[in-house]
Amino acid sequence: MSRAILISPKYSQENCKKKVDEEIKGVEDFSQKFQKMYDDLYNEHYQYQTQYEIDTDNGRHEENQEKYNTLIREMLL
C-alpha cells in the first residue's frame, strides 16, 4: 500500500511562477504580497492534505488511495 501527499494544482511550478511574475514587480511588492501568497498556498496544501488523510484513512483505504494516486499522477503530467 502506498501513501501519497496530495498536491494542490496551485502548487505546480508553472502556476507558482506565473503568480509571482504577475504580482511581484519589486521589493515593495515582495514585502507586501509574498507572505500572503505563501500563507494562502500553505493553507490550501494543509486543507488538501487533511482531506486526503480523512479520505484514505492515512493511506489504509486502498480504493480511495488508488483514486488519489490517479489524481496526483494526472496533476504531475
PDB file of N, CA and C in Angstrom:
ATOM      1  N   MET A   1       0.863  -1.176   0.000  1.00  0.00           N
ATOM      2  CA  MET A   1       0.000   0.000   0.000  1.00  0.00           C
ATOM      3  C   MET A   1       0.906   1.234   0.000  1.00  0.00           C
ATOM      4  N   SER A   2       0.664   2.130  -0.931  1.00  0.00           N
ATOM      5  CA  SER A   2       1.475   3.347  -0.985  1.00  0.00           C
ATOM      6  C   SER A   2       0.720   4.508  -0.357  1.00  0.00           C
ATOM      7  N   ARG A   3       1.470   5.473   0.063  1.00  0.00           N
ATOM      8  CA  ARG A   3       0.888   6.652   0.692  1.00  0.00           C
ATOM      9  C   ARG A   3       1.394   7.861  -0.068  1.00  0.00           C
ATOM     10  N   ALA A   4       0.530   8.833  -0.288  1.00  0.00           N
ATOM     11  CA  ALA A   4       0.904   9.993  -1.087  1.00  0.00           C
ATOM     12  C   ALA A   4       0.622  11.271  -0.332  1.00  0.00           C
ATOM     13  N   ILE A   5       1.254  12.302  -0.787  1.00  0.00           N
ATOM     14  CA  ILE A   5       0.948  13.641  -0.298  1.00  0.00           C
ATOM     15  C   ILE A   5       0.177  14.322  -1.404  1.00  0.00           C
ATOM     16  N   LEU A   6      -1.008  14.760  -1.104  1.00  0.00           N
ATOM     17  CA  LEU A   6      -1.832  15.406  -2.111  1.00  0.00           C
ATOM     18  C   LEU A   6      -1.294  16.791  -2.399  1.00  0.00           C
ATOM     19  N   ILE A   7      -1.148  17.075  -3.664  1.00  0.00           N
ATOM     20  CA  ILE A   7      -0.600  18.356  -4.098  1.00  0.00           C
ATOM     21  C   ILE A   7      -1.692  19.134  -4.805  1.00  0.00           C
ATOM     22  N   SER A   8      -1.911  20.332  -4.352  1.00  0.00           N
ATOM     23  CA  SER A   8      -2.892  21.190  -4.983  1.00  0.00           C
ATOM     24  C   SER A   8      -2.426  21.577  -6.381  1.00  0.00           C
ATOM     25  N   PRO A   9      -3.346  21.735  -7.337  1.00  0.00           N
ATOM     26  CA  PRO A   9      -2.944  22.210  -8.662  1.00  0.00           C
ATOM     27  C   PRO A   9      -2.206  23.544  -8.610  1.00  0.00           C
ATOM     28  N   LYS A  10      -2.501  24.361  -7.609  1.00  0.00           N
ATOM     29  CA  LYS A  10      -1.806  25.643  -7.483  1.00  0.00           C
ATOM     30  C   LYS A  10      -0.341  25.464  -7.135  1.00  0.00           C
ATOM     31  N   TYR A  11       0.047  24.250  -6.714  1.00  0.00           N
ATOM     32  CA  TYR A  11       1.427  24.014  -6.319  1.00  0.00           C
ATOM     33  C   TYR A  11       2.340  23.708  -7.486  1.00  0.00           C
ATOM     34  N   SER A  12       1.791  23.600  -8.680  1.00  0.00           N
ATOM     35  CA  SER A  12       2.664  23.315  -9.806  1.00  0.00           C
ATOM     36  C   SER A  12       3.645  24.464  -9.972  1.00  0.00           C
ATOM     37  N   GLN A  13       4.816  24.115 -10.426  1.00  0.00           N
ATOM     38  CA  GLN A  13       5.860  25.118 -10.608  1.00  0.00           C
ATOM     39  C   GLN A  13       5.392  26.224 -11.539  1.00  0.00           C
ATOM     40  N   GLU A  14       4.698  25.850 -12.609  1.00  0.00           N
ATOM     41  CA  GLU A  14       4.241  26.840 -13.583  1.00  0.00           C
ATOM     42  C   GLU A  14       3.265  27.830 -12.949  1.00  0.00           C
ATOM     43  N   ASN A  15       2.319  27.307 -12.152  1.00  0.00           N
ATOM     44  CA  ASN A  15       1.331  28.188 -11.539  1.00  0.00           C
ATOM     45  C   ASN A  15       1.966  29.117 -10.514  1.00  0.00           C
ATOM     46  N   CYS A  16       2.895  28.605  -9.720  1.00  0.00           N
ATOM     47  CA  CYS A  16       3.567  29.453  -8.730  1.00  0.00           C
ATOM     48  C   CYS A  16       4.393  30.532  -9.422  1.00  0.00           C
ATOM     49  N   LYS A  17       5.139  30.131 -10.454  1.00  0.00           N
ATOM     50  CA  LYS A  17       5.963  31.102 -11.176  1.00  0.00           C
ATOM     51  C   LYS A  17       5.090  32.179 -11.813  1.00  0.00           C
ATOM     52  N   LYS A  18       3.983  31.774 -12.436  1.00  0.00           N
ATOM     53  CA  LYS A  18       3.076  32.725 -13.078  1.00  0.00           C
ATOM     54  C   LYS A  18       2.540  33.720 -12.050  1.00  0.00           C
ATOM     55  N   LYS A  19       2.121  33.220 -10.889  1.00  0.00           N
ATOM     56  CA  LYS A  19       1.570  34.087  -9.850  1.00  0.00           C
ATOM     57  C   LYS A  19       2.621  35.086  -9.364  1.00  0.00           C
ATOM     58  N   VAL A  20       3.843  34.623  -9.140  1.00  0.00           N
ATOM     59  CA  VAL A  20       4.921  35.520  -8.700  1.00  0.00           C
ATOM     60  C   VAL A  20       5.214  36.545  -9.791  1.00  0.00           C
ATOM     61  N   ASP A  21       5.323  36.089 -11.046  1.00  0.00           N
ATOM     62  CA  ASP A  21       5.605  37.007 -12.153  1.00  0.00           C
ATOM     63  C   ASP A  21       4.528  38.079 -12.301  1.00  0.00           C
ATOM     64  N   GLU A  22       3.273  37.708 -12.060  1.00  0.00           N
ATOM     65  CA  GLU A  22       2.169  38.652 -12.200  1.00  0.00           C
ATOM     66  C   GLU A  22       2.103  39.643 -11.038  1.00  0.00           C
ATOM     67  N   GLU A  23       2.414  39.198  -9.843  1.00  0.00           N
ATOM     68  CA  GLU A  23       2.154  40.012  -8.657  1.00  0.00           C
ATOM     69  C   GLU A  23       3.385  40.649  -8.021  1.00  0.00           C
ATOM     70  N   ILE A  24       4.552  40.109  -8.249  1.00  0.00           N
ATOM     71  CA  ILE A  24       5.762  40.628  -7.601  1.00  0.00           C
ATOM     72  C   ILE A  24       6.587  41.368  -8.642  1.00  0.00           C
ATOM     73  N   LYS A  25       6.570  42.692  -8.551  1.00  0.00           N
ATOM     74  CA  LYS A  25       7.291  43.511  -9.525  1.00  0.00           C
ATOM     75  C   LYS A  25       8.518  44.191  -8.929  1.00  0.00           C
ATOM     76  N   GLY A  26       8.659  44.158  -7.628  1.00  0.00           N
ATOM     77  CA  GLY A  26       9.806  44.793  -6.995  1.00  0.00           C
ATOM     78  C   GLY A  26       9.848  44.457  -5.513  1.00  0.00           C
ATOM     79  N   VAL A  27      10.771  45.089  -4.814  1.00  0.00           N
ATOM     80  CA  VAL A  27      10.981  44.817  -3.392  1.00  0.00           C
ATOM     81  C   VAL A  27       9.719  45.105  -2.580  1.00  0.00           C
ATOM     82  N   GLU A  28       9.048  46.201  -2.875  1.00  0.00           N
ATOM     83  CA  GLU A  28       7.849  46.560  -2.122  1.00  0.00           C
ATOM     84  C   GLU A  28       6.751  45.510  -2.306  1.00  0.00           C
ATOM     85  N   ASP A  29       6.542  45.064  -3.550  1.00  0.00           N
ATOM     86  CA  ASP A  29       5.556  44.009  -3.800  1.00  0.00           C
ATOM     87  C   ASP A  29       5.937  42.735  -3.062  1.00  0.00           C
ATOM     88  N   PHE A  30       7.217  42.412  -3.089  1.00  0.00           N
ATOM     89  CA  PHE A  30       7.669  41.206  -2.405  1.00  0.00           C
ATOM     90  C   PHE A  30       7.328  41.280  -0.930  1.00  0.00           C
ATOM     91  N   SER A  31       7.659  42.412  -0.323  1.00  0.00           N
ATOM     92  CA  SER A  31       7.405  42.582   1.108  1.00  0.00           C
ATOM     93  C   SER A  31       5.913  42.528   1.427  1.00  0.00           C
ATOM     94  N   GLN A  32       5.095  43.107   0.584  1.00  0.00           N
ATOM     95  CA  GLN A  32       3.668  43.206   0.862  1.00  0.00           C
ATOM     96  C   GLN A  32       2.879  41.961   0.455  1.00  0.00           C
ATOM     97  N   LYS A  33       3.296  41.277  -0.589  1.00  0.00           N
ATOM     98  CA  LYS A  33       2.452  40.235  -1.165  1.00  0.00           C
ATOM     99  C   LYS A  33       2.973  38.809  -0.996  1.00  0.00           C
ATOM    100  N   PHE A  34       4.283  38.633  -0.899  1.00  0.00           N
ATOM    101  CA  PHE A  34       4.810  37.279  -0.927  1.00  0.00           C
ATOM    102  C   PHE A  34       4.365  36.457   0.276  1.00  0.00           C
ATOM    103  N   GLN A  35       4.386  37.035   1.461  1.00  0.00           N
ATOM    104  CA  GLN A  35       3.971  36.285   2.644  1.00  0.00           C
ATOM    105  C   GLN A  35       2.520  35.841   2.531  1.00  0.00           C
ATOM    106  N   LYS A  36       1.657  36.705   2.007  1.00  0.00           N
ATOM    107  CA  LYS A  36       0.253  36.323   1.827  1.00  0.00           C
ATOM    108  C   LYS A  36       0.133  35.196   0.811  1.00  0.00           C
ATOM    109  N   MET A  37       0.885  35.270  -0.294  1.00  0.00           N
ATOM    110  CA  MET A  37       0.859  34.202  -1.282  1.00  0.00           C
ATOM    111  C   MET A  37       1.311  32.890  -0.640  1.00  0.00           C
ATOM    112  N   TYR A  38       2.381  32.939   0.121  1.00  0.00           N
ATOM    113  CA  TYR A  38       2.890  31.751   0.797  1.00  0.00           C
ATOM    114  C   TYR A  38       1.845  31.190   1.757  1.00  0.00           C
ATOM    115  N   ASP A  39       1.266  32.068   2.563  1.00  0.00           N
ATOM    116  CA  ASP A  39       0.256  31.634   3.536  1.00  0.00           C
ATOM    117  C   ASP A  39      -0.945  30.999   2.838  1.00  0.00           C
ATOM    118  N   ASP A  40      -1.405  31.603   1.747  1.00  0.00           N
ATOM    119  CA  ASP A  40      -2.543  31.054   1.001  1.00  0.00           C
ATOM    120  C   ASP A  40      -2.220  29.662   0.467  1.00  0.00           C
ATOM    121  N   LEU A  41      -1.048  29.503  -0.134  1.00  0.00           N
ATOM    122  CA  LEU A  41      -0.654  28.202  -0.663  1.00  0.00           C
ATOM    123  C   LEU A  41      -0.493  27.173   0.449  1.00  0.00           C
ATOM    124  N   TYR A  42       0.099  27.586   1.557  1.00  0.00           N
ATOM    125  CA  TYR A  42       0.270  26.673   2.691  1.00  0.00           C
ATOM    126  C   TYR A  42      -1.096  26.220   3.221  1.00  0.00           C
ATOM    127  N   ASN A  43      -2.005  27.162   3.389  1.00  0.00           N
ATOM    128  CA  ASN A  43      -3.338  26.815   3.901  1.00  0.00           C
ATOM    129  C   ASN A  43      -4.073  25.872   2.948  1.00  0.00           C
ATOM    130  N   GLU A  44      -3.953  26.123   1.661  1.00  0.00           N
ATOM    131  CA  GLU A  44      -4.594  25.242   0.687  1.00  0.00           C
ATOM    132  C   GLU A  44      -3.970  23.843   0.765  1.00  0.00           C
ATOM    133  N   HIS A  45      -2.656  23.786   0.834  1.00  0.00           N
ATOM    134  CA  HIS A  45      -1.980  22.493   0.952  1.00  0.00           C
ATOM    135  C   HIS A  45      -2.456  21.757   2.209  1.00  0.00           C
ATOM    136  N   TYR A  46      -2.532  22.462   3.316  1.00  0.00           N
ATOM    137  CA  TYR A  46      -2.952  21.853   4.577  1.00  0.00           C
ATOM    138  C   TYR A  46      -4.369  21.292   4.463  1.00  0.00           C
ATOM    139  N   GLN A  47      -5.267  22.041   3.825  1.00  0.00           N
ATOM    140  CA  GLN A  47      -6.647  21.574   3.644  1.00  0.00           C
ATOM    141  C   GLN A  47      -6.691  20.328   2.761  1.00  0.00           C
ATOM    142  N   TYR A  48      -5.943  20.349   1.654  1.00  0.00           N
ATOM    143  CA  TYR A  48      -5.897  19.186   0.772  1.00  0.00           C
ATOM    144  C   TYR A  48      -5.322  17.981   1.503  1.00  0.00           C
ATOM    145  N   GLN A  49      -4.235  18.200   2.228  1.00  0.00           N
ATOM    146  CA  GLN A  49      -3.583  17.108   2.933  1.00  0.00           C
ATOM    147  C   GLN A  49      -4.515  16.506   3.989  1.00  0.00           C
ATOM    148  N   THR A  50      -5.213  17.360   4.714  1.00  0.00           N
ATOM    149  CA  THR A  50      -6.155  16.893   5.734  1.00  0.00           C
ATOM    150  C   THR A  50      -7.276  16.086   5.091  1.00  0.00           C
ATOM    151  N   GLN A  51      -7.802  16.558   3.977  1.00  0.00           N
ATOM    152  CA  GLN A  51      -8.861  15.826   3.285  1.00  0.00           C
ATOM    153  C   GLN A  51      -8.343  14.487   2.784  1.00  0.00           C
ATOM    154  N   TYR A  52      -7.146  14.480   2.262  1.00  0.00           N
ATOM    155  CA  TYR A  52      -6.534  13.223   1.813  1.00  0.00           C
ATOM    156  C   TYR A  52      -6.448  12.228   2.965  1.00  0.00           C
ATOM    157  N   GLU A  53      -5.958  12.667   4.103  1.00  0.00           N
ATOM    158  CA  GLU A  53      -5.816  11.783   5.266  1.00  0.00           C
ATOM    159  C   GLU A  53      -7.173  11.222   5.699  1.00  0.00           C
ATOM    160  N   ILE A  54      -8.200  12.055   5.658  1.00  0.00           N
ATOM    161  CA  ILE A  54      -9.551  11.610   6.011  1.00  0.00           C
ATOM    162  C   ILE A  54     -10.058  10.592   4.986  1.00  0.00           C
ATOM    163  N   ASP A  55      -9.948  10.937   3.703  1.00  0.00           N
ATOM    164  CA  ASP A  55     -10.487  10.089   2.641  1.00  0.00           C
ATOM    165  C   ASP A  55      -9.787   8.736   2.548  1.00  0.00           C
ATOM    166  N   THR A  56      -8.506   8.700   2.835  1.00  0.00           N
ATOM    167  CA  THR A  56      -7.745   7.455   2.669  1.00  0.00           C
ATOM    168  C   THR A  56      -7.433   6.770   3.992  1.00  0.00           C
ATOM    169  N   ASP A  57      -7.914   7.328   5.087  1.00  0.00           N
ATOM    170  CA  ASP A  57      -7.587   6.788   6.413  1.00  0.00           C
ATOM    171  C   ASP A  57      -6.074   6.627   6.529  1.00  0.00           C
ATOM    172  N   ASN A  58      -5.377   7.728   6.254  1.00  0.00           N
ATOM    173  CA  ASN A  58      -3.912   7.767   6.301  1.00  0.00           C
ATOM    174  C   ASN A  58      -3.272   6.725   5.390  1.00  0.00           C
ATOM    175  N   GLY A  59      -3.889   6.512   4.213  1.00  0.00           N
ATOM    176  CA  GLY A  59      -3.343   5.597   3.226  1.00  0.00           C
ATOM    177  C   GLY A  59      -3.797   4.157   3.383  1.00  0.00           C
ATOM    178  N   ARG A  60      -4.623   3.868   4.350  1.00  0.00           N
ATOM    179  CA  ARG A  60      -5.043   2.478   4.594  1.00  0.00           C
ATOM    180  C   ARG A  60      -6.265   2.063   3.780  1.00  0.00           C
ATOM    181  N   HIS A  61      -7.044   3.005   3.286  1.00  0.00           N
ATOM    182  CA  HIS A  61      -8.226   2.692   2.473  1.00  0.00           C
ATOM    183  C   HIS A  61      -7.757   2.594   1.021  1.00  0.00           C
ATOM    184  N   GLU A  62      -7.526   1.364   0.573  1.00  0.00           N
ATOM    185  CA  GLU A  62      -6.846   1.145  -0.707  1.00  0.00           C
ATOM    186  C   GLU A  62      -7.609   1.697  -1.914  1.00  0.00           C
ATOM    187  N   GLU A  63      -8.921   1.583  -1.923  1.00  0.00           N
ATOM    188  CA  GLU A  63      -9.700   2.087  -3.065  1.00  0.00           C
ATOM    189  C   GLU A  63      -9.561   3.613  -3.191  1.00  0.00           C
ATOM    190  N   ASN A  64      -9.743   4.314  -2.077  1.00  0.00           N
ATOM    191  CA  ASN A  64      -9.600   5.770  -2.118  1.00  0.00           C
ATOM    192  C   ASN A  64      -8.161   6.171  -2.364  1.00  0.00           C
ATOM    193  N   GLN A  65      -7.205   5.398  -1.842  1.00  0.00           N
ATOM    194  CA  GLN A  65      -5.796   5.692  -2.089  1.00  0.00           C
ATOM    195  C   GLN A  65      -5.490   5.627  -3.578  1.00  0.00           C
ATOM    196  N   GLU A  66      -6.039   4.624  -4.247  1.00  0.00           N
ATOM    197  CA  GLU A  66      -5.800   4.497  -5.685  1.00  0.00           C
ATOM    198  C   GLU A  66      -6.398   5.680  -6.445  1.00  0.00           C
ATOM    199  N   LYS A  67      -7.555   6.167  -6.000  1.00  0.00           N
ATOM    200  CA  LYS A  67      -8.150   7.358  -6.635  1.00  0.00           C
ATOM    201  C   LYS A  67      -7.217   8.557  -6.495  1.00  0.00           C
ATOM    202  N   TYR A  68      -6.650   8.730  -5.312  1.00  0.00           N
ATOM    203  CA  TYR A  68      -5.713   9.836  -5.109  1.00  0.00           C
ATOM    204  C   TYR A  68      -4.442   9.627  -5.916  1.00  0.00           C
ATOM    205  N   ASN A  69      -3.959   8.392  -6.003  1.00  0.00           N
ATOM    206  CA  ASN A  69      -2.769   8.126  -6.812  1.00  0.00           C
ATOM    207  C   ASN A  69      -3.004   8.541  -8.258  1.00  0.00           C
ATOM    208  N   THR A  70      -4.187   8.213  -8.777  1.00  0.00           N
ATOM    209  CA  THR A  70      -4.538   8.590 -10.151  1.00  0.00           C
ATOM    210  C   THR A  70      -4.617  10.103 -10.289  1.00  0.00           C
ATOM    211  N   LEU A  71      -5.271  10.749  -9.349  1.00  0.00           N
ATOM    212  CA  LEU A  71      -5.400  12.207  -9.375  1.00  0.00           C
ATOM    213  C   LEU A  71      -4.023  12.876  -9.353  1.00  0.00           C
ATOM    214  N   ILE A  72      -3.164  12.416  -8.497  1.00  0.00           N
ATOM    215  CA  ILE A  72      -1.820  13.005  -8.378  1.00  0.00           C
ATOM    216  C   ILE A  72      -1.028  12.751  -9.655  1.00  0.00           C
ATOM    217  N   ARG A  73      -1.121  11.538 -10.190  1.00  0.00           N
ATOM    218  CA  ARG A  73      -0.417  11.210 -11.425  1.00  0.00           C
ATOM    219  C   ARG A  73      -0.852  12.165 -12.539  1.00  0.00           C
ATOM    220  N   GLU A  74      -2.156  12.415 -12.644  1.00  0.00           N
ATOM    221  CA  GLU A  74      -2.666  13.323 -13.681  1.00  0.00           C
ATOM    222  C   GLU A  74      -2.194  14.757 -13.460  1.00  0.00           C
ATOM    223  N   MET A  75      -2.115  15.177 -12.193  1.00  0.00           N
ATOM    224  CA  MET A  75      -1.641  16.539 -11.893  1.00  0.00           C
ATOM    225  C   MET A  75      -0.193  16.728 -12.308  1.00  0.00           C
ATOM    226  N   LEU A  76       0.590  15.667 -12.211  1.00  0.00           N
ATOM    227  CA  LEU A  76       2.017  15.775 -12.490  1.00  0.00           C
ATOM    228  C   LEU A  76       2.352  15.671 -13.964  1.00  0.00           C
ATOM    229  N   LEU A  77       1.381  15.285 -14.787  1.00  0.00           N
ATOM    230  CA  LEU A  77       1.637  15.167 -16.226  1.00  0.00           C
ATOM    231  C   LEU A  77       1.574  16.478 -16.920  1.00  0.00           C
TER     232      LEU A  77
END
